[in-house]
Tab-separated table of C-alpha atoms in Angstrom:
chain	number	residue	atom	x	y	z
A	25	UNK	CA	1.092	8.304	8.043
A	26	UNK	CA	0.728	6.210	11.239
A	27	UNK	CA	4.362	6.678	12.291
A	28	UNK	CA	4.105	10.408	11.620
A	29	UNK	CA	1.121	10.564	13.968
A	30	UNK	CA	3.045	8.655	16.649
A	31	UNK	CA	6.083	10.952	16.310
A	32	UNK	CA	3.801	13.976	16.636
A	33	UNK	CA	2.213	12.535	19.758
A	34	UNK	CA	5.602	11.671	21.294
A	35	UNK	CA	6.918	15.170	20.594
A	36	UNK	CA	3.956	17.166	21.871
A	37	UNK	CA	3.479	14.965	24.923
A	38	UNK	CA	7.184	15.428	25.696
A	39	UNK	CA	6.737	19.184	25.356
A	40	UNK	CA	3.803	19.126	27.779
A	41	UNK	CA	5.687	17.010	30.319
A	42	UNK	CA	8.742	19.256	30.048
A	43	UNK	CA	6.628	22.384	30.610
A	44	UNK	CA	5.034	20.803	33.690
A	45	UNK	CA	8.469	19.745	34.953
A	46	UNK	CA	9.815	23.283	34.523
A	47	UNK	CA	6.784	24.779	36.271
A	48	UNK	CA	7.174	22.490	39.271
A	49	UNK	CA	10.877	23.244	39.512
A	50	UNK	CA	10.194	26.968	39.196
A	51	UNK	CA	7.689	26.825	42.038
A	52	UNK	CA	10.102	24.804	44.146
A	53	UNK	CA	12.960	27.234	43.441
A	54	UNK	CA	11.115	30.553	43.772
A	55	UNK	CA	8.517	29.853	46.447
A	56	UNK	CA	10.010	27.082	48.562
A	57	UNK	CA	13.562	28.417	48.119
A	58	UNK	CA	14.977	25.010	47.178
A	59	UNK	CA	18.218	26.187	45.606
A	60	UNK	CA	19.355	22.671	44.800
A	61	UNK	CA	16.745	22.425	42.024
A	62	UNK	CA	18.357	25.261	40.077
A	63	UNK	CA	20.558	22.955	37.901
A	64	UNK	CA	17.529	20.774	37.236
A	65	UNK	CA	15.547	23.842	36.206
A	66	UNK	CA	18.259	24.807	33.738
A	67	UNK	CA	18.238	21.248	32.407
A	68	UNK	CA	14.437	21.399	32.030
A	69	UNK	CA	14.646	24.684	30.126
A	70	UNK	CA	17.308	23.200	27.859
A	71	UNK	CA	15.042	20.206	27.162
A	72	UNK	CA	12.161	22.580	26.463
A	73	UNK	CA	14.267	24.447	23.895
A	74	UNK	CA	15.400	21.097	22.444
A	75	UNK	CA	11.838	19.837	21.949
A	76	UNK	CA	10.815	23.235	20.555
A	77	UNK	CA	13.448	22.839	17.856
A	78	UNK	CA	12.007	19.386	17.179
A	79	UNK	CA	8.545	20.909	16.775
A	80	UNK	CA	9.928	23.434	14.279
A	81	UNK	CA	11.564	20.624	12.296
A	82	UNK	CA	8.331	18.653	12.359
A	83	UNK	CA	6.359	21.595	10.965
A	84	UNK	CA	8.992	21.952	8.250
A	85	UNK	CA	8.409	18.339	7.201
A	86	UNK	CA	11.496	16.694	8.732
A	87	UNK	CA	9.512	13.931	10.409
A	88	UNK	CA	12.260	11.327	10.621
A	89	UNK	CA	14.804	13.821	11.961
A	90	UNK	CA	12.308	14.812	14.645
A	91	UNK	CA	11.899	11.155	15.575
A	92	UNK	CA	15.657	10.783	15.942
A	93	UNK	CA	15.730	13.845	18.197
A	94	UNK	CA	13.002	12.422	20.443
A	95	UNK	CA	14.735	9.054	20.654
A	96	UNK	CA	18.083	10.680	21.462
A	97	UNK	CA	16.496	12.830	24.183
A	98	UNK	CA	14.897	9.899	26.000
A	99	UNK	CA	18.059	7.826	25.607
A	100	UNK	CA	20.078	10.646	27.165
A	101	UNK	CA	17.593	10.961	30.043
A	102	UNK	CA	17.657	7.197	30.665
A	103	UNK	CA	21.450	6.985	30.578
A	104	UNK	CA	21.759	10.035	32.827
A	105	UNK	CA	19.435	8.380	35.314
A	106	UNK	CA	21.551	5.224	35.223
A	107	UNK	CA	24.721	7.324	35.633
A	108	UNK	CA	23.569	9.356	38.628
A	109	UNK	CA	21.288	6.869	40.407
A	110	UNK	CA	22.646	3.522	39.231
A	111	UNK	CA	21.526	0.972	36.676
A	112	UNK	CA	19.371	-0.718	39.316
A	113	UNK	CA	17.143	2.343	39.591
A	114	UNK	CA	13.639	1.340	38.437
A	115	UNK	CA	13.201	4.634	36.566
A	116	UNK	CA	16.360	3.985	34.563
A	117	UNK	CA	15.207	0.487	33.625
A	118	UNK	CA	11.768	1.767	32.615
A	119	UNK	CA	13.221	4.595	30.537
A	120	UNK	CA	15.666	2.308	28.744
A	121	UNK	CA	12.842	-0.112	27.977
A	122	UNK	CA	10.769	2.831	26.751
A	123	UNK	CA	13.576	3.871	24.386
A	124	UNK	CA	13.612	0.397	22.786
A	125	UNK	CA	9.820	0.424	22.459
A	126	UNK	CA	9.838	3.953	21.040
A	127	UNK	CA	12.448	3.075	18.421
A	128	UNK	CA	10.312	0.171	17.237
A	129	UNK	CA	7.088	2.180	17.120
A	130	UNK	CA	8.532	5.234	15.373
A	131	UNK	CA	10.930	3.598	12.920
A	132	UNK	CA	9.956	-0.059	12.645
A	133	UNK	CA	11.108	-3.414	14.067
A	134	UNK	CA	14.496	-3.256	12.338
A	135	UNK	CA	15.565	-0.548	14.822
A	136	UNK	CA	15.019	-2.736	17.897
A	137	UNK	CA	18.277	-4.705	17.818
A	138	UNK	CA	20.546	-1.717	16.989
A	139	UNK	CA	18.930	0.333	19.765
A	140	UNK	CA	19.287	-2.523	22.257
A	141	UNK	CA	22.931	-3.004	21.237
A	142	UNK	CA	23.599	0.726	21.717
A	143	UNK	CA	21.983	0.691	25.171
A	144	UNK	CA	23.973	-2.381	26.191
A	145	UNK	CA	27.205	-0.693	25.086
A	146	UNK	CA	26.333	2.426	27.109
A	147	UNK	CA	25.525	0.341	30.185
A	148	UNK	CA	28.865	-1.463	29.896
A	149	UNK	CA	30.596	1.927	29.724
A	150	UNK	CA	28.680	3.134	32.812
A	151	UNK	CA	29.632	-0.001	34.734
A	152	UNK	CA	33.304	0.444	33.812
A	153	UNK	CA	33.063	4.073	34.965
A	154	UNK	CA	31.609	2.927	38.300
A	155	UNK	CA	34.390	0.362	38.757
A	156	UNK	CA	37.026	2.961	37.927
A	157	UNK	CA	35.423	5.394	40.386
A	158	UNK	CA	34.596	7.812	37.546
A	159	UNK	CA	30.936	7.674	38.549
A	160	UNK	CA	29.449	7.396	42.002
A	161	UNK	CA	25.723	6.641	41.725
A	162	UNK	CA	23.519	7.849	44.556
A	163	UNK	CA	22.139	4.450	45.480
A	164	UNK	CA	20.890	5.633	48.853
A	165	UNK	CA	17.594	6.649	47.264
A	166	UNK	CA	16.939	3.014	46.329
A	167	UNK	CA	16.575	2.075	49.998
A	168	UNK	CA	14.220	4.920	50.801
A	169	UNK	CA	10.508	4.379	51.271
A	170	UNK	CA	8.493	5.167	48.169
A	171	UNK	CA	6.518	8.384	48.045
A	172	UNK	CA	3.659	9.768	45.985
A	173	UNK	CA	6.280	11.463	43.822
A	174	UNK	CA	7.606	8.020	42.892
A	175	UNK	CA	4.068	6.888	42.148
A	176	UNK	CA	3.536	9.926	39.912
A	177	UNK	CA	6.764	9.334	37.988
A	178	UNK	CA	6.097	5.646	37.468
A	179	UNK	CA	2.483	6.342	36.494
A	180	UNK	CA	3.560	8.898	33.898
A	181	UNK	CA	6.154	6.536	32.415
A	182	UNK	CA	3.739	3.598	32.344
A	183	UNK	CA	1.007	5.852	30.940
A	184	UNK	CA	3.266	6.922	28.094
A	185	UNK	CA	4.118	3.251	27.561
A	186	UNK	CA	0.434	2.386	27.339
A	187	UNK	CA	-0.463	5.248	24.995
A	188	UNK	CA	2.423	4.583	22.616
A	189	UNK	CA	1.601	0.871	22.569
A	190	UNK	CA	-2.077	1.654	21.968
A	191	UNK	CA	-1.241	3.988	19.085
A	192	UNK	CA	1.066	1.413	17.545
A	193	UNK	CA	-1.500	-1.376	17.888
A	194	UNK	CA	-4.248	0.849	16.485
A	195	UNK	CA	-2.182	1.745	13.444
A	196	UNK	CA	-1.257	-1.900	12.965
A	197	UNK	CA	-4.907	-2.947	13.186
A	198	UNK	CA	-5.902	-0.263	10.687
A	199	UNK	CA	-3.181	-1.396	8.308
A	200	UNK	CA	-4.307	-5.015	8.554
A	201	UNK	CA	-7.939	-4.000	8.069
A	202	UNK	CA	-7.049	-1.880	5.030
A	203	UNK	CA	-5.067	-4.795	3.600
A	204	UNK	CA	-8.017	-7.153	4.081
A	205	UNK	CA	-10.385	-4.669	2.445
A	206	UNK	CA	-8.040	-4.255	-0.498
A	207	UNK	CA	-7.775	-8.033	-0.764
A	208	UNK	CA	-11.568	-8.410	-0.792
A	209	UNK	CA	-11.945	-5.637	-3.365
A	210	UNK	CA	-9.294	-7.267	-5.557
A	211	UNK	CA	-11.056	-10.624	-5.252
A	212	UNK	CA	-14.394	-9.093	-6.266
A	213	UNK	CA	-12.761	-7.302	-9.165
A	214	UNK	CA	-11.138	-10.545	-10.274
A	215	UNK	CA	-14.481	-12.351	-10.134
A	216	UNK	CA	-16.067	-9.540	-12.140
A	217	UNK	CA	-13.322	-9.708	-14.760
A	218	UNK	CA	-13.697	-13.482	-15.004
A	219	UNK	CA	-17.474	-13.162	-15.458
A	220	UNK	CA	-17.001	-10.472	-18.108
A	221	UNK	CA	-14.407	-12.624	-19.862
A	222	UNK	CA	-16.768	-15.614	-19.909
A	223	UNK	CA	-19.554	-13.442	-21.313
A	224	UNK	CA	-17.284	-12.059	-24.031
A	225	UNK	CA	-16.144	-15.584	-24.915
A	226	UNK	CA	-19.772	-16.695	-25.205
A	227	UNK	CA	-20.563	-13.695	-27.431
A	228	UNK	CA	-17.528	-14.431	-29.614
A	229	UNK	CA	-18.490	-18.091	-29.910
A	230	UNK	CA	-22.052	-17.109	-30.883
A	231	UNK	CA	-20.751	-14.641	-33.480
A	232	UNK	CA	-18.467	-17.331	-34.937
A	233	UNK	CA	-21.387	-19.777	-35.122
A	234	UNK	CA	-23.525	-17.174	-36.866
A	235	UNK	CA	-20.712	-16.424	-39.327
A	236	UNK	CA	-20.271	-20.121	-40.122
A	237	UNK	CA	-24.054	-20.421	-40.644
A	238	UNK	CA	-24.051	-17.491	-43.056
A	239	UNK	CA	-21.127	-18.958	-44.982
A	240	UNK	CA	-22.937	-22.281	-45.179
A	241	UNK	CA	-26.066	-20.560	-46.445
A	242	UNK	CA	-24.031	-18.653	-49.031
A	243	UNK	CA	-22.413	-21.910	-50.170
A	244	UNK	CA	-25.786	-23.564	-50.530
A	245	UNK	CA	-27.119	-20.568	-52.408
A	246	UNK	CA	-24.108	-20.667	-54.743
A	247	UNK	CA	-24.599	-24.347	-55.441
A	248	UNK	CA	-28.295	-23.860	-56.056
A	249	UNK	CA	-27.584	-20.908	-58.359
A	250	UNK	CA	-25.056	-22.958	-60.327
A	251	UNK	CA	-27.574	-25.753	-60.738
A	252	UNK	CA	-30.216	-23.319	-61.932
A	253	UNK	CA	-27.810	-21.705	-64.382
A	254	UNK	CA	-26.762	-25.139	-65.691
A	255	UNK	CA	-30.381	-26.103	-66.204
A	256	UNK	CA	-31.107	-22.787	-67.863
A	257	UNK	CA	-28.073	-23.147	-70.107
A	258	UNK	CA	-29.156	-26.627	-71.109
A	259	UNK	CA	-32.628	-25.366	-71.913
A	260	UNK	CA	-31.243	-22.486	-73.954
A	261	UNK	CA	-28.870	-24.824	-75.784
A	262	UNK	CA	-31.717	-27.179	-76.577
A	263	UNK	CA	-33.832	-24.269	-77.760
A	264	UNK	CA	-30.992	-23.001	-79.934
A	265	UNK	CA	-30.455	-26.367	-81.550
A	266	UNK	CA	-34.174	-26.643	-82.174
A	267	UNK	CA	-34.198	-23.239	-83.837
A	268	UNK	CA	-31.204	-24.171	-85.996
A	269	UNK	CA	-32.903	-27.345	-87.120
A	270	UNK	CA	-36.005	-25.463	-88.136
A	271	UNK	CA	-34.298	-22.532	-89.770
A	272	UNK	CA	-31.739	-24.512	-91.712
A	273	UNK	CA	-28.887	-22.286	-92.527
A	274	UNK	CA	-30.380	-19.252	-90.896
A	275	UNK	CA	-28.234	-17.806	-88.213
A	276	UNK	CA	-29.188	-17.942	-84.579
A	277	UNK	CA	-30.626	-14.622	-83.473
A	278	UNK	CA	-28.013	-12.377	-81.969
A	279	UNK	CA	-29.858	-11.789	-78.686
A	280	UNK	CA	-30.065	-15.549	-78.090
A	281	UNK	CA	-26.328	-15.901	-78.665
A	282	UNK	CA	-25.609	-13.052	-76.263
A	283	UNK	CA	-27.879	-14.597	-73.649
A	284	UNK	CA	-26.117	-17.934	-73.936
A	285	UNK	CA	-22.679	-16.270	-73.611
A	286	UNK	CA	-23.848	-14.366	-70.571
A	287	UNK	CA	-25.137	-17.562	-68.946
A	288	UNK	CA	-21.863	-19.365	-69.662
A	289	UNK	CA	-19.957	-16.466	-68.108
A	290	UNK	CA	-22.122	-16.604	-64.997
A	291	UNK	CA	-21.588	-20.362	-64.695
A	292	UNK	CA	-17.804	-20.002	-64.929
A	293	UNK	CA	-17.798	-17.172	-62.369
A	294	UNK	CA	-19.953	-19.258	-59.998
A	295	UNK	CA	-17.639	-22.260	-60.354
A	296	UNK	CA	-14.570	-20.177	-59.581
A	297	UNK	CA	-16.201	-18.874	-56.360
């Protein structure tokens, strides 16, 4: 999202500068009758159409392609400046530096070295062309006294430098701040999960203790019940023997026999448990 915003700014600011450039050239050509600016005016109109195509691509969602178009345009302008006015021209140096900075801001640090290598290759080609007399830079302008036009050009270039750097630094700061906030939120969430886990462990330990206590109570109750049944069985057996002694050969009442069998069954069941 940050790089998209930077590409949008670079495109629309380039459109504005191109429109201003075309207006100034139009005034110079039509009102002042400076016919020599006519080729420059055509070049400005071509750049205006070029950036307009970039704006259409940007609206269509081709953000990266638009960035490549912007980078190619400024590279062409910088190399043209070096071709016509020499590599020692301050504007050419500033524009080439701006191209390297723009490639880093729009596409990331990994584009810095390839862009620098491409610029170096182009400069070597320009120098060979100068040696072979294929290019004759107009170096006379370098010895001229600076004017307010030079100040305006340098101010615009440096201003664009400053704005692009500020946008890049702002986006970087926001990214770092968002990362720190996410880190803090993750830390708090981790602490909350650890606290919840400790609480659940304590609840589980308490439930296990309660379960062991209930089992212990059930065991004690079973033992006590067995003892009671044993005592009751002994008492019933004694009572039965006493009745047999007194009744002689009379049979033991049926309900007493059933009670004794039931008690014996309960004792066996209790022992098995």
